[in-house]
mmCIF file of C-alpha atoms in Angstrom:
data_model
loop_
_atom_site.group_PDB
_atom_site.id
_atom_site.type_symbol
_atom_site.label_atom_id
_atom_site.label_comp_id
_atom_site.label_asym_id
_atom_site.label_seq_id
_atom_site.Cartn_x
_atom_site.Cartn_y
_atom_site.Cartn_z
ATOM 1 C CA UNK A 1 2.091 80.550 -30.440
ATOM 2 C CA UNK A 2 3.537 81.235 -27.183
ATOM 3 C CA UNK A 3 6.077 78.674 -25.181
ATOM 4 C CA UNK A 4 4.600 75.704 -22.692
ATOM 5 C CA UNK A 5 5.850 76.755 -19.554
ATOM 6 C CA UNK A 6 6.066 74.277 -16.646
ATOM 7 C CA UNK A 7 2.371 72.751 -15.683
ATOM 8 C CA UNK A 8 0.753 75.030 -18.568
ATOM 9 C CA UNK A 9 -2.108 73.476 -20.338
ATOM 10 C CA UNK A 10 -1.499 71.579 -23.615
ATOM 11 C CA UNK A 11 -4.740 73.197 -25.415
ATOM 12 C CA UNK A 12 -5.843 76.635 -25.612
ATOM 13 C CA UNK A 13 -8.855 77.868 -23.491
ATOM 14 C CA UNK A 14 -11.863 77.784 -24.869
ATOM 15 C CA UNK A 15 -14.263 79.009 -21.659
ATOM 16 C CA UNK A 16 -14.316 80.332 -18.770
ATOM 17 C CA UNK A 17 -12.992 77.198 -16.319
ATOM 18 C CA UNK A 18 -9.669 76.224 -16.118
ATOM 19 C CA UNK A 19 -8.395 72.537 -17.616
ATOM 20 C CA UNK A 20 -7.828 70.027 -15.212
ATOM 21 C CA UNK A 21 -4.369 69.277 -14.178
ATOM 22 C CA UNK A 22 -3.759 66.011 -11.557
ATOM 23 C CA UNK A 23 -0.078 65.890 -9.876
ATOM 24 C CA UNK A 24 1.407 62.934 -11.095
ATOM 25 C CA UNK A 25 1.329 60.955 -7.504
ATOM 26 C CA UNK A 26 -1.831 61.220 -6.582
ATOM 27 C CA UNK A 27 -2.804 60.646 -10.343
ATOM 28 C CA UNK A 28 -1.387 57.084 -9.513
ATOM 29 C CA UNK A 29 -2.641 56.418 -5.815
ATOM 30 C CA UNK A 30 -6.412 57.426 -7.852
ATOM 31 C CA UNK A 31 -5.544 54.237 -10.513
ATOM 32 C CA UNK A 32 -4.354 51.729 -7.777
ATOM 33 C CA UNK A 33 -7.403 52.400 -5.832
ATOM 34 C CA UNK A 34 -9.317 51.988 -8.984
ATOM 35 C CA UNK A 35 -7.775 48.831 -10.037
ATOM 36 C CA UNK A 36 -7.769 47.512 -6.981
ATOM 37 C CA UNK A 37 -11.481 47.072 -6.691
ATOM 38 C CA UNK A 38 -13.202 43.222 -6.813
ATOM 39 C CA UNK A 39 -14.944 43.972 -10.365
ATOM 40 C CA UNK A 40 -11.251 44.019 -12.030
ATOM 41 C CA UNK A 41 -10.113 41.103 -10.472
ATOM 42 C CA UNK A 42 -12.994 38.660 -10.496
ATOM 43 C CA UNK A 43 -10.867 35.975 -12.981
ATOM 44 C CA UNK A 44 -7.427 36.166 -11.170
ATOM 45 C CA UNK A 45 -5.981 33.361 -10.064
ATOM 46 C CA UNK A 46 -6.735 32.017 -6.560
ATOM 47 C CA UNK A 47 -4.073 32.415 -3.983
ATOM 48 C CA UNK A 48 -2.944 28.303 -4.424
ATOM 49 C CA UNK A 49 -2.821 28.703 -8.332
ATOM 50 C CA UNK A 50 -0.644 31.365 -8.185
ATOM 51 C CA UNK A 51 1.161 29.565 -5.438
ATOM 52 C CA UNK A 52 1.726 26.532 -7.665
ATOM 53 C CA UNK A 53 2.469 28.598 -10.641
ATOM 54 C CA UNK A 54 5.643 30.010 -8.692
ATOM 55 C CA UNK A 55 6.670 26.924 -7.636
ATOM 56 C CA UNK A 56 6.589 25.038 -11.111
ATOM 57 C CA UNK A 57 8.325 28.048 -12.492
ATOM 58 C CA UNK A 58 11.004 27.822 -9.820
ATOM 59 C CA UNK A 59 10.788 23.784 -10.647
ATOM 60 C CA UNK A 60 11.454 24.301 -14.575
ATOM 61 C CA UNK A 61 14.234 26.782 -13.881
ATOM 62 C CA UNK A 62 16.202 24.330 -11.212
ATOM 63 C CA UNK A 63 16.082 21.362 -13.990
ATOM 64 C CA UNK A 64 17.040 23.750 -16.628
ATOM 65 C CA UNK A 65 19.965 25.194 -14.664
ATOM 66 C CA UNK A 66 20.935 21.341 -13.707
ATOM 67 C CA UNK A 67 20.578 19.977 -17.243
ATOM 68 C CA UNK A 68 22.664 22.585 -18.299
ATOM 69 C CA UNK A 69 25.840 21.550 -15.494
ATOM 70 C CA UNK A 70 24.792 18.183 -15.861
ATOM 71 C CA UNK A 71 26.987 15.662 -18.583
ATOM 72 C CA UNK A 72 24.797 14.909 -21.189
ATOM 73 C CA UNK A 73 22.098 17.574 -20.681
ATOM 74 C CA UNK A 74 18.631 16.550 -19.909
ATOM 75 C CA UNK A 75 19.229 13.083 -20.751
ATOM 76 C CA UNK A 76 22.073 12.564 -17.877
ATOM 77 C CA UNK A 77 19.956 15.036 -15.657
ATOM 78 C CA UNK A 78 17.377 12.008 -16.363
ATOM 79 C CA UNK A 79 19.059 9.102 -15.475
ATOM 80 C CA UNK A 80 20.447 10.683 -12.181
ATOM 81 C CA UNK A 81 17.225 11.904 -10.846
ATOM 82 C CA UNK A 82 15.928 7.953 -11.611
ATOM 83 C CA UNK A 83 19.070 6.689 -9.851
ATOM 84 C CA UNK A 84 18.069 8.885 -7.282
ATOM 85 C CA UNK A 85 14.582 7.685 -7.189
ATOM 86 C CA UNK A 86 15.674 3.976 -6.934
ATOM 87 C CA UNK A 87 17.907 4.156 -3.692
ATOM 88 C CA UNK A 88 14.854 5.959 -2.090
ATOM 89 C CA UNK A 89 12.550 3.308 -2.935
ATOM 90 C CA UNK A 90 15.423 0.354 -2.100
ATOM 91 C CA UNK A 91 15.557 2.671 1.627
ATOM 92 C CA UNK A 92 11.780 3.040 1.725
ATOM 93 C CA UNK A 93 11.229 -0.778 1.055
ATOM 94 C CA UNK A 94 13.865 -1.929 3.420
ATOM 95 C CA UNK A 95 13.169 0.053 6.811
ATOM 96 C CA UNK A 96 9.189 -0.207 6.287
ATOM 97 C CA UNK A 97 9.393 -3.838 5.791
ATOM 98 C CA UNK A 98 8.178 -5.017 9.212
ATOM 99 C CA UNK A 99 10.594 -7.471 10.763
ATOM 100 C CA UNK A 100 9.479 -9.768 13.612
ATOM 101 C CA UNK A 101 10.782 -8.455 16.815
ATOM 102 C CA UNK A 102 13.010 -11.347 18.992
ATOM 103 C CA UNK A 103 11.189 -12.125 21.620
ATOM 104 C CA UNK A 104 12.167 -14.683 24.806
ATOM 105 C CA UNK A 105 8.740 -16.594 24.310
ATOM 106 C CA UNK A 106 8.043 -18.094 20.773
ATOM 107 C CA UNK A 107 6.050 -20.621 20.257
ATOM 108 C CA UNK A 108 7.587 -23.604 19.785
ATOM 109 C CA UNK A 109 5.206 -25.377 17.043
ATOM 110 C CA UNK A 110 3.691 -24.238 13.743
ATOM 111 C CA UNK A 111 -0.093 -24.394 13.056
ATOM 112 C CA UNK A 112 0.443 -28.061 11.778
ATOM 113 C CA UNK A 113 0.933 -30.917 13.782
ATOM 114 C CA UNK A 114 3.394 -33.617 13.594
ATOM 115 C CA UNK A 115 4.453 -36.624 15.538
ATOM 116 C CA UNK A 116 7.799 -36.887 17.208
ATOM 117 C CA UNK A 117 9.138 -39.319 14.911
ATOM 118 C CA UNK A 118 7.863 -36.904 12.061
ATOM 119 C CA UNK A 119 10.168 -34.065 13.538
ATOM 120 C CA UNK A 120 13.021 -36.673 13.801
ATOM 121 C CA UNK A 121 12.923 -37.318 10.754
ATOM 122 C CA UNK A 122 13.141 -33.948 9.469
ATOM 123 C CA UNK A 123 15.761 -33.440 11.526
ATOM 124 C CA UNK A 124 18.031 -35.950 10.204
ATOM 125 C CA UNK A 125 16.799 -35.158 7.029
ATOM 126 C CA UNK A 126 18.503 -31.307 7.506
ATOM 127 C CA UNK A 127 21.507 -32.820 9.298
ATOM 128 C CA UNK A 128 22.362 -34.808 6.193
ATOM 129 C CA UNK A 129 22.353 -31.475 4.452
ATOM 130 C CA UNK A 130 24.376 -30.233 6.847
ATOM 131 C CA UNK A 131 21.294 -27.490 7.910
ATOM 132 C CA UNK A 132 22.007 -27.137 11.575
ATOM 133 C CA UNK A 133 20.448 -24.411 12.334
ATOM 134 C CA UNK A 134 16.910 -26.443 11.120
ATOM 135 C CA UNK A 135 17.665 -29.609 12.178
ATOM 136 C CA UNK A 136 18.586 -27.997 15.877
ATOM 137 C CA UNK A 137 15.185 -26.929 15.615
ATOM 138 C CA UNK A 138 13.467 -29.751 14.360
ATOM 139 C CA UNK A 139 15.220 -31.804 17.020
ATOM 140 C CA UNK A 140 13.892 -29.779 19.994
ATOM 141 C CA UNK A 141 10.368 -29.908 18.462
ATOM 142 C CA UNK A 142 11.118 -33.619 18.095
ATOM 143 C CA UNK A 143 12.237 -33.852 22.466
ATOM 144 C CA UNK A 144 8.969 -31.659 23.015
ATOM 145 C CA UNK A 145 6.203 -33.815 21.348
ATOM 146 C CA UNK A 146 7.955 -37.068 22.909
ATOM 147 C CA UNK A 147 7.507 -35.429 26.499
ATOM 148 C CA UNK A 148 3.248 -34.698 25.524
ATOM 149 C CA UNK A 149 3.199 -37.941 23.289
ATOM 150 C CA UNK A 150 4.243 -40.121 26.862
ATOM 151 C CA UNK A 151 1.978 -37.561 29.062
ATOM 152 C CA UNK A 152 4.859 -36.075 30.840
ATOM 153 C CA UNK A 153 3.734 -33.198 29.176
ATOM 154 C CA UNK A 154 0.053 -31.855 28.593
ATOM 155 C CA UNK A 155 -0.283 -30.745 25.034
ATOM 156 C CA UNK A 156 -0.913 -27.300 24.612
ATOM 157 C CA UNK A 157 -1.038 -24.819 21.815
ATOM 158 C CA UNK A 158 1.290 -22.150 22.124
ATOM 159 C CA UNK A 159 3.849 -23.829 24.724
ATOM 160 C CA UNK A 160 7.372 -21.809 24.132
ATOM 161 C CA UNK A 161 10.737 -24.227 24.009
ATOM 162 C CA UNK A 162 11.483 -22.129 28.135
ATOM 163 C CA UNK A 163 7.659 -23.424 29.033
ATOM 164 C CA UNK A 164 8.335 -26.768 27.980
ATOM 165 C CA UNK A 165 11.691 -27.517 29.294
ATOM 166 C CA UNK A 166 11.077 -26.029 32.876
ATOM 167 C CA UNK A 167 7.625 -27.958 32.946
ATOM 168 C CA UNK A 168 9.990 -31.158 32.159
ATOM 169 C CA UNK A 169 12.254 -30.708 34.506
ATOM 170 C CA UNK A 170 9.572 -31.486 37.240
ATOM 171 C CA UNK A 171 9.178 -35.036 36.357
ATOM 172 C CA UNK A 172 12.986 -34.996 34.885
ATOM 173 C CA UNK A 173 15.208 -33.533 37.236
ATOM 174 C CA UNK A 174 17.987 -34.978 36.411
ATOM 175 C CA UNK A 175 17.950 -33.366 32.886
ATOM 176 C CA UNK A 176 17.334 -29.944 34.231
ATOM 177 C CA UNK A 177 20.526 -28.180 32.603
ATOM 178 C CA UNK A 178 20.360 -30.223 29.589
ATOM 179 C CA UNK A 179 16.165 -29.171 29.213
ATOM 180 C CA UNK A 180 17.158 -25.565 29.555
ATOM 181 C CA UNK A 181 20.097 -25.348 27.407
ATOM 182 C CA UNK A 182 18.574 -27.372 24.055
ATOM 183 C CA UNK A 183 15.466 -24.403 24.856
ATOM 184 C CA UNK A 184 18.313 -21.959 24.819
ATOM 185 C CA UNK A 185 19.450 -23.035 21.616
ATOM 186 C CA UNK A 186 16.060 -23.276 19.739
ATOM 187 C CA UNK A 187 15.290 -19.689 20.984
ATOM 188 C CA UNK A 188 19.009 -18.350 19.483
ATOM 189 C CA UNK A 189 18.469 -20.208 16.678
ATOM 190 C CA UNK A 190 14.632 -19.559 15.415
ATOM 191 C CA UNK A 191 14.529 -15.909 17.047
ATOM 192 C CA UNK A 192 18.019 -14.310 17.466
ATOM 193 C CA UNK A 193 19.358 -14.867 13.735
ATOM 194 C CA UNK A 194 22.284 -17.401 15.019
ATOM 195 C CA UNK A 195 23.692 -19.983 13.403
ATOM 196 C CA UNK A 196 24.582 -22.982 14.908
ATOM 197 C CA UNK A 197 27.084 -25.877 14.323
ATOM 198 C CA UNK A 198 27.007 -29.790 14.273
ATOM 199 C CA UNK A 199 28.080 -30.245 17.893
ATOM 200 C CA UNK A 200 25.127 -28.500 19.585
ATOM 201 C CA UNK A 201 22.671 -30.474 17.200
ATOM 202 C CA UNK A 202 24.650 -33.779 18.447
ATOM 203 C CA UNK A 203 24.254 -32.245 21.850
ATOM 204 C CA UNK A 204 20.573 -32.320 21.400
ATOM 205 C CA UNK A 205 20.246 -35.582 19.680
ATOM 206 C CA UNK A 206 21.878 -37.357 22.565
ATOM 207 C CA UNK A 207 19.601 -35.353 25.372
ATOM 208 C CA UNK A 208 16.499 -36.658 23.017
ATOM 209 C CA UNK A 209 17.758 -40.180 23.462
ATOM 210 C CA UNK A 210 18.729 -40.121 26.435
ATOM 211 C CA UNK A 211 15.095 -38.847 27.404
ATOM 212 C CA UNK A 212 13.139 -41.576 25.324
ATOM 213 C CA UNK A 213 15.413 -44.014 28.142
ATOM 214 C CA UNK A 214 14.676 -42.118 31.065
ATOM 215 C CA UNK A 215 12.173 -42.830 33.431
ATOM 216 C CA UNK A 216 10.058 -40.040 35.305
ATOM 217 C CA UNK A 217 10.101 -38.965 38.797
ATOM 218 C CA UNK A 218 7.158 -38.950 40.264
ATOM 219 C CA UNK A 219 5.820 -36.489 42.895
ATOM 220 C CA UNK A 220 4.077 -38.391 45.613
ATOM 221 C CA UNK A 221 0.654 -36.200 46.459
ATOM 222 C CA UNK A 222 1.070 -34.905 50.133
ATOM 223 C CA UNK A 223 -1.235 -36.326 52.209
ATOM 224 C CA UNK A 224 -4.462 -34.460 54.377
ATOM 225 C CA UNK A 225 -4.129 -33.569 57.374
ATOM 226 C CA UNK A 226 -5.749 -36.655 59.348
ATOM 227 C CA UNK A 227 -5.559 -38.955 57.111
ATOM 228 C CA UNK A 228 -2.993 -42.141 57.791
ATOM 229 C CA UNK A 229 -0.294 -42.357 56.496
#
């Protein structure tokens, strides 16, 4: 039997043509192109699947390289990623909460109405608690429905504590600053967050007395042009 030399043929001729040698190169560009045709990949994964598939395998291998540098393995890994978990959901609940904006023009009443001497009453029922900040505000409610309740003031739905102590001040002039500043309050009170303190609800108590005393000014109509005076 003679030696294989280099590209020889590994079996012995048995006709006239040749055997068949391929280069090794293009032997391989001949399978890719082969295997690369749709009928050999009709069950492969879609692009997403395999998409997915990579990124749970590069999931599993982050928590498997964390439970392993994490105390207590899987189990601490565990209760941090929960911790974790809990301060989003504390963050998520407290800046989507929505918050009522202060604004310089509340209303002054709630849906249900009461008489003045009802809001009096609650007022002096949160002073005796020492609630300031309510009774402040039941107080200015109770100055407000006095005013519509004697028809110094038309009632009307929606009135702010600014709307209702610059519409007083026409027939009460002489209460002008005091009218203002017990609106002030209310609105710091009920709409900026601010507490307030025993004095200012005294200060308001004595303007509501002093109102229930006070007699309106009354604006003579002009008269026509013409007409005797």
């Amino acid at each position: 039997m003679q030696g294989l030399g280099t590209g020889a043929p590994l079996l012995p001729r048995t006709g006239e043509d040749p055997p068949v040698t391929i280069p090794r190169e293009p032997a391989r560009e001949a399978a890719e192109r082969e295997l690369s045709k749709p009928m050999y990949h009709e069950n492969d994964p879609s692009l997403l699947q395999r998409a997915l598939n990579r990124f749970w395998e590069w999931v599993d291998d982050l928590f498997t390289a964390a439970s392993g540098a994490t105390p207590g393995g899987s189990f601490g890994l565990l209760v941090i990623v929960l911790a974790v978990l809990a301060v989003v959901a504390a963050l998520w609940w407290r800046l989507s909460t929505p918050h009522r904006a202060p604004t310089s023009s509340p209303a002054l009443f709630d849906d249900r109405p009461r008489s003045a001497a009802e809001h009096r009453a609650a007022a002096e029922a949160h002073a005796a608690q020492g609630h300031w900040s309510q009774a402040v505000q039941e107080r200015m409610r109770a100055i407000v429905r006095s005013l519509e309740e004697r028809a110094l003031l038309d009632p009307r739905p929606g009135r702010t504590a600014d709307e209702a102590a610059a519409e007083a001040s026409l027939t009460l002039p002489a209460h002008t600053a005091e009218l203002r500043a017990a609106a002030q309050e209310f609105d710091d009170v009920t709409y900026g967050s601010r507490t307030t303190t025993e004095p200012a609800y005294r200060l308001m108590f004595t303007l509501d007395e002093s109102l229930a005393h006070t007699k309106p000014t009354l604006t003579a109509p002009t008269p026509r042009q013409g007409a005797p005076k």
